[in-house]
Amino acid sequence: MIEEIFTPVKTMPTPTELLQEIKNLRAELDNRTADLETLAQQTADLAFLNALNAAANRGDPLEKIIAFIAERTRELFNGHGVIVYLADEGGKRLLIQNLVILPKLRHKIEAILKQPIPKLALNLTPNSPFSRAIREQKTILVTRKEEILQIEREYALSNMPNIPKPVLDRVLDLVAQTLKLKSVMIAPLINNGTVVGAIDISSAAEFTATDVQRFDALAAQLTGIIIRKQTNAALRHSETLYHSLVENIPQNIFRKDTDGRFTFVNGNYCRMVGKRAEEILGKTDFDLHPRELAEKYRRDDIFVMKSGKTLDVIERHQTHDNPASYVRVIKTPLHDSNGTVIGVQGIFEDITLQKENEERLELYAQRLNILREIDRAILAAASPIEIAQAVMKPLLRIIDARRASMVMLDESTRTGTILAATGDVNPQGLQPGDTFKISDYPAYHRYRDASERVMEAYLTSSNSPMAQKLEHSNIHAAINVPLLHGGELVGALNFGFSRPEDILPEYREIAREVGDSLAVALKQAQQTEKLREESAAKTRLLQEIDHRVRNNLAAIVGMIYLEMRQAEKTNTPVSQKTLEAINVRVRALAALHELLATHTWQPIPLRDVASRV
C-alpha cells in the first residue's frame, strides 16, 4: 500500500490576483514588443551602415554617397528631408550639398524672390544651432518654434543678406505653413577636432532621444567616409564604429561566409555559446549546435544568400552544452564592393521568457475556460452522480492524472457512495453508485482530522473491503481533496499519479478550487435528495390515508343509506331526519377530502367548495 504524504499547499490566488497577474504578463509582453521594435531599428541601421561602407569601397563619388545618405536617412527616421553640409576651407561657413525642396514650394519661393534659389551656404554665427552642435560635438535636438524659425532665417540671410524684411517674412511664412516642422536634429561632422561639416533632418513629428542617439551614430559614420573615403584609414574608422555599435547592443550578432564558416561574432554571441571568439571563428553551425538545428540554420543562410531577402523568424535555438531556448533571428545577405554576395549577417535575441509568458497566459485562459465549464456543469447537474460525471471529463483535461475518482460521504448514515471512477487504471471495475461503509474507507479519518485542505496521499494500509477494492497498481502518488461544507465532510476528490514528480504545483490549486465548488454542490444535492425522499414518503403516506379514508367514508355512507331505508319502512321521522343530516355532513367531508388529497398545492376555490357541499 502507498504511504500518505502531506505537503504544504500554496494558497490559490483570488480572481483579482489572477487578473492582476495576467495584466502584468500583458505589460511584460508589451515591453518585449517594444524591445523587438528597437531590435528591428538596429538591424536596419546596421544594414544601412553596411550598404554605406559598400558604396565607399566601390569608389562611388562623394555626391552619390551623399545623395544615398540623405535618402536612406530620411527613410530610417521618417523625416521630411535630410541636408548634408560640408565646411569651407576657413571653417566659417557650411556649404549645402543636397538642398531638397518640393517643386511646388520651390516655384512659390522663386516667385516671391523673383529669381532662382541660389546654391545655399550657412554662416556659422555664434548663436547658430549649428555652431552649438559643433561646440558640444554631439547631435542636438531643436523643437522650439523660435529656434526652427531662426535656422530658416539664417539660411536666407546667409545667401541674400540684402533681402527686404517683408519679402523674407513672406518666404518664412510660406515655408512654415507648407512644411509645418516640429523638430530638427543637427549632427556635427567632426574628425579629430576638425570640422568636416554637418547633417540635419527635419520632421513634422517630434524626434525622440533614441532617434538622437541613432542619428549621432550615423553622422559619425558619414564623417569617416567623407574624410577617408577609399582609404584604409576610412575603412578602419568605419569598422571601429561598426564593431563599437555591435558590441554595445544587447543582441547577439554574427557573420558567416558563403560556406557557413563564422567570420565575426560579438561578445554577446560568445557568452551565449560559452566559447571565446577564437574558438568560434572558422567553425560552422554543425560544430556548435545539434545536427537538426544546424541543418535548418544552413538552409536559412542559403535562402538569404540566393534570394537577397531579409529573413525574420522566431526559431528554437540550442547549443551542445546549453538547454533549448527561443530566439528571434534577422538575417541579411553581405556584399563586397562589387555587389557580390560574400556571406550572411545575423542578429538575434533570446525571447524564451516572452514565449513562456505567452504560454502561461494561454494556460491561464484555458484553465479559466475549463473552470467556467465545470461551474456550468455543476449548476446544470441534478444528482450527485450527474455532478461527478459532468466534472470529471473537463477536469482531467487540466490535471493529467492516470486515475481520478470522487466519493460522496454521509456522516449521518455513516455510508459512502462512489460517484465517479475514471482513468486508465481501474482494475477492480469501480462503478458509479457503488456504496460502502465509512468505516471501510481508510482515508476518512485522515480527511476528517487534516488541517490541510489538500493532501498528497492515497490510501493507508487496511484490510477493509473498500481499501482492497480501491488498491491500484502503478499508482505511487496522489492528490486527495476533502470536500468540506460548513465543517461537515460531504465527500472526497482523488487523483492518482504514477510518480510524485507528475504532480504539478498548479494541480493542487485547481483541485482545491474545484473541490470548494463540488462541496457546495454535493451538499445541495444531498439535501435535495433527502427532500425528494421525504416528499416521496409523505406522498405514500397521504395515498394510504386517502385510500383508507375513502373506504371508511364509503362504508359509512352505505350504512347510513341502509339505516335511512329502514327508517322509511318503520316510519320513524326523527331517525330519518337525523340520518339525512349525518349523510349531508359525511358527503361534505368526502368533498373536502377529495380536494385535500390532490398532489399539488393550489388555492382552494371556496365558492366551488361551498356549492359542492
Coordinates of C-alpha atoms in Angstrom, one line a residue:
M1 CA 0.0 0.0 0.0
I2 CA 1.1 3.6 -0.6
E3 CA 2.1 5.7 2.3
E4 CA 0.3 9.0 2.7
I5 CA 2.4 12.1 2.1
F6 CA 1.5 15.5 3.4
T7 CA 3.0 18.6 1.8
P8 CA 2.1 22.3 2.2
V9 CA -0.1 23.7 -0.4
K10 CA 0.3 27.1 -2.0
T11 CA -2.7 29.4 -1.4
M12 CA -4.9 29.6 -4.5
P13 CA -4.8 33.2 -5.9
T14 CA -8.1 35.1 -5.9
P15 CA -9.7 36.1 -9.2
T16 CA -8.4 39.6 -8.6
E17 CA -4.9 38.5 -8.1
L18 CA -5.1 36.2 -11.1
L19 CA -6.4 39.1 -13.2
Q20 CA -3.5 41.3 -12.0
E21 CA -1.0 38.6 -12.9
I22 CA -2.5 38.4 -16.4
K23 CA -2.2 42.2 -16.7
N24 CA 1.4 42.0 -15.5
L25 CA 2.1 39.4 -18.1
R26 CA 0.5 41.5 -20.8
A27 CA 2.5 44.5 -19.7
E28 CA 5.7 42.5 -19.9
L29 CA 4.7 41.3 -23.4
D30 CA 4.2 44.9 -24.5
N31 CA 7.7 45.7 -23.2
R32 CA 9.1 42.8 -25.1
T33 CA 7.3 44.0 -28.3
A34 CA 8.9 47.4 -27.8
D35 CA 12.3 45.7 -27.5
L36 CA 11.8 43.8 -30.7
E37 CA 10.9 47.0 -32.5
T38 CA 14.2 48.5 -31.2
L39 CA 15.9 45.4 -32.5
A40 CA 14.4 45.9 -35.9
Q41 CA 15.6 49.6 -35.9
Q42 CA 19.1 48.5 -35.0
T43 CA 19.1 45.9 -37.8
A44 CA 18.0 48.5 -40.3
D45 CA 20.8 50.8 -39.1
L46 CA 23.3 48.1 -39.4
A47 CA 22.1 47.2 -43.0
F48 CA 22.4 50.9 -43.8
L49 CA 25.9 51.2 -42.5
N50 CA 26.9 48.0 -44.4
A51 CA 25.5 49.5 -47.6
L52 CA 27.2 52.8 -47.0
N53 CA 30.6 51.1 -46.5
A54 CA 30.0 49.1 -49.6
A55 CA 29.3 52.2 -51.6
A56 CA 32.5 53.8 -50.3
N57 CA 34.5 50.7 -51.0
R58 CA 33.2 50.6 -54.6
G59 CA 34.6 54.0 -55.2
D60 CA 31.3 55.8 -55.7
P61 CA 31.7 59.6 -56.0
L62 CA 31.0 61.7 -52.9
E63 CA 27.9 63.3 -54.5
K64 CA 26.4 59.9 -55.0
I65 CA 27.2 58.8 -51.5
I66 CA 25.7 62.0 -50.0
A67 CA 22.5 61.5 -52.0
F68 CA 22.4 57.9 -50.8
I69 CA 22.9 59.1 -47.2
A70 CA 20.2 61.7 -47.5
E71 CA 17.6 59.3 -49.0
R72 CA 18.2 56.4 -46.6
T73 CA 18.4 58.6 -43.5
R74 CA 15.1 60.2 -44.4
E75 CA 13.6 56.7 -44.7
L76 CA 15.0 55.4 -41.5
F77 CA 13.7 58.4 -39.4
N78 CA 10.6 59.1 -41.5
G79 CA 11.7 62.7 -41.8
H80 CA 10.7 65.5 -44.1
G81 CA 14.2 65.9 -45.6
V82 CA 17.9 65.5 -44.9
I83 CA 20.5 68.1 -45.7
V84 CA 24.3 67.4 -45.7
Y85 CA 26.7 70.3 -45.3
L86 CA 30.5 70.5 -45.9
A87 CA 32.6 73.1 -44.2
D88 CA 34.6 75.6 -46.4
E89 CA 38.3 75.9 -46.0
G90 CA 38.1 78.6 -43.3
G91 CA 35.6 76.6 -41.3
K92 CA 33.3 79.7 -41.1
R93 CA 30.6 78.5 -43.5
L94 CA 28.7 75.3 -44.2
L95 CA 28.0 74.6 -47.9
I96 CA 24.8 72.8 -48.6
Q97 CA 25.4 69.7 -50.8
N98 CA 21.9 68.5 -51.4
L99 CA 19.1 71.0 -50.9
V100 CA 15.8 69.3 -51.4
I101 CA 12.8 71.5 -51.9
L102 CA 9.4 70.3 -53.2
P103 CA 8.8 71.6 -56.8
K104 CA 5.7 73.5 -55.9
L105 CA 7.3 75.1 -52.9
R106 CA 10.4 76.0 -55.0
H107 CA 8.3 77.7 -57.6
K108 CA 6.4 79.7 -55.0
I109 CA 9.6 80.9 -53.3
E110 CA 11.2 81.8 -56.6
A111 CA 8.1 83.8 -57.5
I112 CA 8.4 85.8 -54.2
L113 CA 12.2 86.3 -54.7
K114 CA 11.8 87.0 -58.4
Q115 CA 14.9 85.0 -59.0
P116 CA 16.1 81.3 -58.9
I117 CA 17.1 80.0 -55.5
P118 CA 20.9 80.2 -55.3
K119 CA 23.2 77.4 -54.1
L120 CA 22.9 78.0 -50.4
A121 CA 25.5 78.2 -47.7
L122 CA 25.1 78.8 -43.9
N123 CA 27.2 81.2 -41.9
L124 CA 28.4 79.8 -38.6
T125 CA 27.3 82.6 -36.3
P126 CA 28.0 82.2 -32.5
N127 CA 24.3 81.8 -31.7
S128 CA 23.5 79.4 -34.5
P129 CA 22.2 76.0 -33.5
F130 CA 24.8 74.6 -35.9
S131 CA 27.6 76.4 -34.0
R132 CA 26.2 75.0 -30.8
A133 CA 26.2 71.4 -32.1
I134 CA 29.8 71.8 -33.3
R135 CA 30.9 73.3 -29.9
E136 CA 29.3 70.5 -28.0
Q137 CA 30.4 67.9 -30.6
K138 CA 27.1 66.0 -30.4
T139 CA 23.7 65.9 -32.0
I140 CA 21.3 68.5 -30.7
L141 CA 17.5 68.4 -31.0
V142 CA 15.7 71.6 -31.9
T143 CA 12.0 71.6 -31.1
R144 CA 11.2 75.2 -30.1
K145 CA 9.4 77.0 -32.9
E146 CA 11.5 80.1 -32.5
E147 CA 14.8 78.1 -33.0
I148 CA 13.4 76.4 -36.1
L149 CA 12.5 79.8 -37.5
Q150 CA 16.0 81.1 -36.7
I151 CA 17.5 78.3 -38.8
E152 CA 15.3 79.2 -41.8
R153 CA 16.1 82.9 -41.3
E154 CA 19.9 82.2 -41.2
Y155 CA 19.5 80.2 -44.5
A156 CA 18.1 83.3 -46.2
L157 CA 20.3 85.9 -44.7
S158 CA 23.5 83.9 -45.3
N159 CA 22.8 83.9 -49.1
M160 CA 20.7 87.0 -49.6
P161 CA 21.8 89.5 -46.9
N162 CA 20.1 92.4 -48.6
I163 CA 16.7 90.7 -48.9
P164 CA 13.9 93.1 -47.7
K165 CA 12.3 92.1 -44.4
P166 CA 8.8 91.9 -45.8
V167 CA 9.9 89.6 -48.5
L168 CA 11.9 87.5 -46.0
D169 CA 8.8 87.3 -43.7
R170 CA 6.6 86.1 -46.6
V171 CA 9.1 83.4 -47.6
L172 CA 9.4 82.2 -44.0
D173 CA 5.7 82.2 -43.5
L174 CA 5.3 80.1 -46.7
V175 CA 7.9 77.6 -45.6
A176 CA 6.4 77.3 -42.1
Q177 CA 2.8 76.8 -43.5
T178 CA 3.9 74.3 -46.1
L179 CA 6.3 72.1 -44.1
K180 CA 4.9 72.5 -40.5
L181 CA 8.1 71.4 -39.0
K182 CA 8.1 70.5 -35.3
S183 CA 11.6 69.2 -34.7
V184 CA 15.1 69.3 -36.3
M185 CA 18.1 67.1 -35.5
I186 CA 21.5 68.7 -36.2
A187 CA 24.6 66.5 -36.0
P188 CA 28.2 67.9 -36.5
L189 CA 30.6 66.1 -38.7
I190 CA 33.9 66.3 -36.8
N191 CA 37.1 64.3 -37.1
N192 CA 39.9 64.7 -34.6
G193 CA 38.7 68.2 -33.7
T194 CA 38.4 69.2 -37.4
V195 CA 35.0 70.4 -38.5
V196 CA 34.1 68.5 -41.7
G197 CA 30.5 69.6 -42.0
A198 CA 27.1 68.9 -40.5
I199 CA 23.9 67.0 -41.3
D200 CA 20.4 67.8 -40.3
I201 CA 17.0 66.2 -40.6
S202 CA 13.6 67.9 -40.1
S203 CA 10.2 66.4 -39.5
A204 CA 6.6 67.4 -38.9
A205 CA 6.7 65.0 -35.9
E206 CA 8.8 65.1 -32.8
F207 CA 12.0 63.1 -32.7
T208 CA 12.9 61.0 -29.6
A209 CA 16.0 60.6 -27.5
T210 CA 16.6 57.2 -29.2
D211 CA 16.4 59.0 -32.6
V212 CA 19.1 61.4 -31.4
Q213 CA 21.4 58.5 -30.5
R214 CA 20.9 56.7 -33.8
F215 CA 21.3 59.9 -35.8
D216 CA 24.5 60.6 -33.8
A217 CA 25.9 57.2 -34.8
L218 CA 25.0 57.7 -38.4
A219 CA 26.6 61.1 -38.5
A220 CA 29.9 59.7 -37.1
Q221 CA 29.9 57.1 -39.9
L222 CA 29.4 59.7 -42.5
T223 CA 32.3 61.7 -41.2
G224 CA 34.7 58.8 -41.6
I225 CA 33.6 58.2 -45.2
I226 CA 34.0 61.8 -46.2
I227 CA 37.4 62.2 -44.5
R228 CA 39.0 58.9 -45.5
K229 CA 36.9 57.7 -48.4
Q230 CA 38.5 54.8 -50.3
T231 CA 41.5 54.7 -47.9
N232 CA 42.4 52.1 -45.3
A233 CA 42.1 54.7 -42.6
A234 CA 38.4 55.3 -43.6
L235 CA 37.8 51.6 -43.6
R236 CA 39.4 51.1 -40.2
H237 CA 37.4 54.0 -38.8
S238 CA 34.2 52.6 -40.2
E239 CA 34.9 49.1 -38.8
T240 CA 35.7 50.6 -35.4
L241 CA 32.4 52.4 -35.3
Y242 CA 30.6 49.3 -36.6
H243 CA 32.2 47.0 -34.0
S244 CA 31.6 49.5 -31.3
L245 CA 27.9 49.5 -32.2
V246 CA 27.5 45.8 -32.4
E247 CA 29.5 45.2 -29.2
N248 CA 27.3 47.6 -27.2
I249 CA 23.9 46.4 -28.1
P250 CA 22.3 43.6 -26.1
Q251 CA 21.7 41.4 -29.1
N252 CA 23.9 38.5 -30.5
I253 CA 25.5 39.3 -33.8
F254 CA 27.4 37.1 -36.2
R255 CA 28.7 36.9 -39.7
K256 CA 29.3 33.8 -41.9
D257 CA 31.0 33.4 -45.3
T258 CA 29.3 31.5 -48.2
D259 CA 30.5 28.2 -46.8
G260 CA 28.8 28.8 -43.4
R261 CA 32.0 29.5 -41.5
F262 CA 31.8 32.2 -38.8
T263 CA 33.9 35.3 -39.7
F264 CA 32.7 37.5 -36.9
V265 CA 30.8 37.2 -33.6
N266 CA 30.2 39.8 -31.0
G267 CA 30.7 39.4 -27.3
N268 CA 27.1 38.6 -26.5
Y269 CA 27.2 35.7 -29.0
C270 CA 30.4 34.3 -27.4
R271 CA 28.8 34.5 -24.0
M272 CA 25.7 32.8 -25.3
V273 CA 27.7 29.9 -26.8
G274 CA 30.1 29.8 -23.9
K275 CA 33.2 30.0 -26.0
R276 CA 35.8 32.6 -26.9
A277 CA 35.7 34.2 -30.3
E278 CA 38.8 32.4 -31.5
E279 CA 37.1 29.1 -30.7
I280 CA 34.2 30.0 -32.9
L281 CA 35.7 31.8 -35.9
G282 CA 36.2 29.3 -38.7
K283 CA 33.7 26.9 -37.3
T284 CA 30.2 26.1 -38.6
D285 CA 26.8 25.6 -37.0
F286 CA 27.5 21.9 -37.1
D287 CA 30.3 22.4 -34.6
L288 CA 28.1 24.3 -32.2
H289 CA 24.5 23.0 -32.5
P290 CA 22.6 19.7 -32.7
R291 CA 22.6 18.4 -36.3
E292 CA 18.9 19.0 -36.8
L293 CA 19.1 22.7 -35.9
A294 CA 22.4 23.1 -37.8
E295 CA 20.8 21.9 -41.0
K296 CA 17.9 24.3 -40.6
Y297 CA 20.3 27.2 -40.0
R298 CA 22.3 26.3 -43.1
R299 CA 19.1 26.2 -45.2
D300 CA 18.1 29.6 -43.9
D301 CA 21.6 31.0 -44.8
I302 CA 21.4 29.6 -48.3
F303 CA 17.9 31.1 -48.8
V304 CA 19.1 34.6 -47.7
M305 CA 22.2 34.5 -50.0
K306 CA 20.3 33.2 -53.0
S307 CA 17.2 35.4 -52.7
G308 CA 18.9 38.5 -51.4
K309 CA 16.0 38.9 -49.0
T310 CA 16.0 39.6 -45.3
L311 CA 14.8 36.6 -43.1
D312 CA 12.9 37.4 -39.9
V313 CA 11.9 34.4 -37.9
I314 CA 11.3 33.0 -34.4
E315 CA 13.0 29.7 -34.0
R316 CA 14.3 27.1 -31.5
H317 CA 17.9 27.6 -30.5
Q318 CA 20.3 25.2 -28.7
T319 CA 24.0 24.6 -28.4
H320 CA 25.6 21.3 -27.4
D321 CA 26.2 22.5 -23.8
N322 CA 23.1 24.6 -23.1
P323 CA 19.3 23.9 -22.8
A324 CA 17.0 24.8 -25.7
S325 CA 15.6 28.4 -26.0
Y326 CA 13.7 30.5 -28.4
V327 CA 15.2 33.4 -30.3
R328 CA 14.1 36.0 -32.9
V329 CA 16.6 36.0 -35.7
I330 CA 17.0 38.6 -38.5
K331 CA 19.4 37.5 -41.3
T332 CA 20.6 39.7 -44.2
P333 CA 23.0 39.0 -47.1
L334 CA 26.5 40.5 -47.1
H335 CA 28.0 42.0 -50.2
D336 CA 31.5 43.0 -51.3
S337 CA 32.4 46.3 -53.1
N338 CA 31.3 44.8 -56.4
G339 CA 27.9 43.8 -55.0
T340 CA 28.7 40.1 -54.9
V341 CA 27.2 38.1 -52.0
I342 CA 30.0 37.1 -49.6
G343 CA 28.0 35.7 -46.8
V344 CA 25.3 36.3 -44.2
Q345 CA 25.0 38.6 -41.2
G346 CA 22.6 37.8 -38.4
I347 CA 21.3 39.4 -35.3
F348 CA 19.1 37.6 -32.8
E349 CA 17.8 38.0 -29.2
D350 CA 16.6 35.4 -26.7
I351 CA 12.8 35.6 -26.4
T352 CA 12.4 32.5 -24.3
L353 CA 10.9 34.5 -21.4
Q354 CA 8.3 36.1 -23.8
K355 CA 7.4 32.6 -25.2
E356 CA 7.0 31.3 -21.6
N357 CA 4.8 34.2 -20.7
E358 CA 2.7 33.7 -23.7
E359 CA 2.3 30.0 -22.9
R360 CA 1.5 30.8 -19.3
L361 CA -1.1 33.4 -20.4
E362 CA -2.6 30.8 -22.8
L363 CA -2.6 28.2 -19.9
Y364 CA -4.4 30.6 -17.6
A365 CA -7.0 31.4 -20.2
Q366 CA -7.5 27.7 -20.9
R367 CA -7.8 27.0 -17.2
L368 CA -10.3 29.8 -16.6
N369 CA -12.5 28.5 -19.5
I370 CA -12.4 24.9 -18.1
L371 CA -13.2 26.1 -14.6
R372 CA -16.2 28.0 -16.0
E373 CA -17.2 24.9 -17.9
I374 CA -17.1 22.9 -14.6
D375 CA -19.2 25.5 -12.8
R376 CA -21.8 25.4 -15.6
A377 CA -21.8 21.6 -15.4
I378 CA -22.3 21.7 -11.6
L379 CA -25.2 24.1 -11.9
A380 CA -26.9 22.0 -14.7
A381 CA -26.5 18.6 -12.9
A382 CA -29.4 17.3 -10.8
S383 CA -27.9 14.4 -8.8
P384 CA -24.5 13.8 -7.2
I385 CA -23.6 11.2 -9.8
E386 CA -24.5 13.6 -12.6
I387 CA -22.4 16.3 -11.0
A388 CA -19.4 13.9 -10.8
Q389 CA -19.7 12.7 -14.3
A390 CA -20.1 16.2 -15.7
V391 CA -17.0 17.5 -13.8
M392 CA -14.5 14.6 -14.4
K393 CA -14.1 14.9 -18.1
P394 CA -13.1 18.7 -18.3
L395 CA -11.1 18.4 -15.0
L396 CA -8.9 15.7 -16.5
R397 CA -8.0 18.0 -19.4
I398 CA -6.1 20.3 -17.0
I399 CA -5.0 17.7 -14.4
D400 CA -3.1 15.0 -16.2
A401 CA -3.7 12.1 -13.8
R402 CA -3.7 8.4 -14.5
R403 CA -6.8 8.0 -12.5
A404 CA -9.5 10.1 -10.8
S405 CA -12.4 9.3 -8.6
M406 CA -15.0 11.1 -6.5
V407 CA -16.9 9.7 -3.5
M408 CA -19.8 11.1 -1.5
L409 CA -19.8 10.6 2.3
D410 CA -22.9 10.9 4.5
E411 CA -21.7 11.2 8.1
S412 CA -25.3 11.0 9.4
T413 CA -25.8 7.5 8.0
R414 CA -22.1 6.5 8.1
T415 CA -22.2 5.5 4.4
G416 CA -20.4 6.5 1.2
T417 CA -21.1 6.3 -2.5
I418 CA -18.8 6.0 -5.5
L419 CA -19.8 8.9 -7.8
A420 CA -17.1 8.6 -10.5
A421 CA -14.1 6.5 -11.2
T422 CA -12.3 7.2 -14.4
G423 CA -8.8 6.9 -16.0
D424 CA -6.6 4.3 -17.4
V425 CA -6.2 2.4 -14.1
N426 CA -9.4 0.9 -12.7
P427 CA -8.6 -2.8 -12.2
Q428 CA -11.4 -3.5 -9.8
G429 CA -14.1 -2.0 -12.1
L430 CA -15.4 0.7 -9.7
Q431 CA -18.8 1.8 -10.9
P432 CA -20.8 5.0 -10.0
G433 CA -23.4 4.1 -7.4
D434 CA -21.3 1.5 -5.5
T435 CA -21.8 2.1 -1.8
F436 CA -19.7 1.3 1.2
K437 CA -19.4 1.9 4.9
I438 CA -17.4 4.9 6.0
S439 CA -15.6 2.6 8.5
D440 CA -14.3 0.7 5.4
Y441 CA -12.9 3.9 3.9
P442 CA -9.3 4.2 5.1
A443 CA -8.8 7.8 4.2
Y444 CA -11.8 9.0 6.1
H445 CA -10.2 9.8 9.4
R446 CA -7.3 11.4 7.6
Y447 CA -9.7 13.7 5.8
R448 CA -11.7 14.5 8.9
D449 CA -8.7 15.4 11.0
A450 CA -6.5 17.1 8.4
S451 CA -5.7 20.7 8.8
E452 CA -4.6 21.0 5.2
R453 CA -7.4 21.1 2.6
V454 CA -5.3 19.1 0.0
M455 CA -3.3 16.0 1.0
E456 CA -0.8 14.1 -1.2
A457 CA -1.7 10.6 -0.1
Y458 CA -4.0 7.9 -1.4
L459 CA -4.9 5.0 0.9
T460 CA -3.5 3.8 4.2
S461 CA -2.8 0.1 4.8
S462 CA -6.0 -1.6 5.5
N463 CA -7.6 -5.0 5.1
S464 CA -11.1 -3.5 4.8
P465 CA -13.1 -4.4 1.6
M466 CA -13.1 -0.8 0.5
A467 CA -9.4 -0.5 0.8
Q468 CA -8.9 -3.7 -1.1
K469 CA -11.2 -2.6 -3.9
L470 CA -9.5 0.8 -4.3
E471 CA -6.0 -0.6 -4.3
H472 CA -4.2 0.4 -7.6
S473 CA -1.1 -0.9 -9.3
N474 CA 1.4 1.7 -10.6
I475 CA -0.1 4.5 -8.6
H476 CA 2.6 5.9 -6.4
A477 CA 1.4 9.4 -5.7
A478 CA -1.9 11.1 -5.3
I479 CA -3.8 14.3 -4.6
N480 CA -6.7 13.9 -2.2
V481 CA -9.2 16.7 -1.7
P482 CA -11.6 16.5 1.2
L483 CA -14.9 18.2 0.3
L484 CA -15.9 20.1 3.4
H485 CA -19.1 22.1 3.8
G486 CA -19.6 24.0 7.0
G487 CA -17.2 21.7 8.8
E488 CA -19.1 18.6 7.5
L489 CA -17.2 16.1 5.3
V490 CA -19.5 15.5 2.4
G491 CA -17.1 13.8 0.0
A492 CA -13.6 13.4 -1.4
L493 CA -11.9 14.0 -4.8
N494 CA -8.9 11.8 -5.6
F495 CA -6.3 11.9 -8.3
G496 CA -3.7 9.1 -8.8
F497 CA -0.3 9.6 -10.5
S498 CA 2.5 7.2 -11.5
R499 CA 5.2 9.3 -9.9
P500 CA 5.3 12.1 -7.3
E501 CA 7.1 14.4 -9.9
D502 CA 4.0 14.1 -12.1
I503 CA 2.1 16.3 -9.7
L504 CA 2.5 19.9 -10.9
P505 CA 2.1 22.7 -8.4
E506 CA -1.0 24.1 -10.2
Y507 CA -2.8 20.7 -9.9
R508 CA -3.2 21.3 -6.2
E509 CA -4.6 24.8 -6.7
I510 CA -7.0 23.6 -9.4
A511 CA -8.1 20.6 -7.3
R512 CA -8.8 22.7 -4.3
E513 CA -10.7 25.4 -6.2
V514 CA -12.9 22.8 -7.9
G515 CA -13.3 21.0 -4.6
D516 CA -14.8 24.1 -3.0
S517 CA -17.5 24.2 -5.7
L518 CA -18.1 20.5 -5.5
A519 CA -18.5 20.5 -1.7
V520 CA -21.3 23.1 -2.0
A521 CA -22.9 21.3 -5.0
L522 CA -22.8 17.8 -3.3
K523 CA -24.3 19.2 -0.1
Q524 CA -27.1 20.8 -2.0
A525 CA -27.6 17.6 -4.0
Q526 CA -27.7 15.6 -0.7
Q527 CA -30.3 17.9 0.7
T528 CA -32.3 17.8 -2.5
E529 CA -32.3 14.0 -2.5
K530 CA -33.3 13.9 1.2
L531 CA -36.2 16.4 0.5
R532 CA -37.2 14.2 -2.5
E533 CA -37.2 11.1 -0.4
E534 CA -39.1 12.8 2.4
S535 CA -41.6 14.1 -0.2
A536 CA -42.0 10.6 -1.6
A537 CA -42.6 9.2 1.8
K538 CA -45.2 11.8 2.6
T539 CA -46.8 11.2 -0.7
R540 CA -47.0 7.4 0.0
L541 CA -48.5 8.2 3.5
L542 CA -51.1 10.6 2.0
Q543 CA -52.0 8.0 -0.6
E544 CA -52.5 5.4 2.1
I545 CA -54.6 7.8 4.2
D546 CA -56.6 8.7 1.2
H547 CA -57.3 5.1 0.4
R548 CA -58.4 4.3 4.0
V549 CA -60.5 7.5 4.3
R550 CA -62.3 6.8 1.1
N551 CA -63.0 3.2 2.1
N552 CA -64.3 4.3 5.5
L553 CA -66.4 7.1 4.1
A554 CA -67.9 4.7 1.5
A555 CA -68.7 2.2 4.3
I556 CA -70.3 5.0 6.4
V557 CA -72.4 6.3 3.5
G558 CA -73.6 2.7 2.8
M559 CA -74.5 2.1 6.4
I560 CA -76.4 5.4 6.5
Y561 CA -78.2 4.5 3.3
L562 CA -79.4 1.2 4.8
E563 CA -80.5 2.9 8.1
M564 CA -82.5 5.5 6.1
R565 CA -84.3 2.7 4.2
Q566 CA -85.0 1.0 7.5
A567 CA -86.4 4.3 9.0
E568 CA -88.7 4.8 6.0
K569 CA -90.1 1.3 6.4
T570 CA -90.7 1.8 10.1
N571 CA -92.0 5.3 9.6
T572 CA -89.6 6.9 12.1
P573 CA -89.4 10.6 11.2
V574 CA -86.8 11.6 13.8
S575 CA -84.4 8.9 12.8
Q576 CA -84.8 9.7 9.2
K577 CA -84.1 13.4 9.6
T578 CA -81.0 12.6 11.8
L579 CA -79.7 10.1 9.2
E580 CA -80.2 12.7 6.4
A581 CA -78.2 15.3 8.4
I582 CA -75.4 12.8 9.0
N583 CA -75.4 11.9 5.3
V584 CA -75.1 15.6 4.3
R585 CA -72.2 16.1 6.7
V586 CA -70.4 12.9 5.6
R587 CA -70.7 13.8 1.9
A588 CA -69.3 17.3 2.7
L589 CA -66.4 15.7 4.5
A590 CA -65.8 13.5 1.4
A591 CA -65.8 16.5 -0.9
L592 CA -63.2 18.3 1.3
H593 CA -61.1 15.1 1.5
E594 CA -61.1 14.9 -2.3
L595 CA -59.7 18.4 -2.5
L596 CA -57.0 17.8 0.1
A597 CA -55.9 14.5 -1.4
T598 CA -54.6 16.2 -4.6
H599 CA -50.8 16.0 -5.2
T600 CA -50.3 19.7 -6.0
W601 CA -50.8 22.6 -3.7
Q602 CA -53.0 25.3 -5.1
P603 CA -55.6 28.0 -3.9
I604 CA -58.9 26.4 -2.9
P605 CA -62.0 28.0 -4.7
L606 CA -64.2 28.4 -1.7
R607 CA -67.3 29.3 -3.7
D608 CA -67.0 25.9 -5.6
V609 CA -66.4 24.1 -2.3
A610 CA -69.5 25.7 -0.8
S611 CA -71.5 24.9 -3.9
R612 CA -70.4 21.3 -3.9
V613 CA -71.1 21.0 -0.1

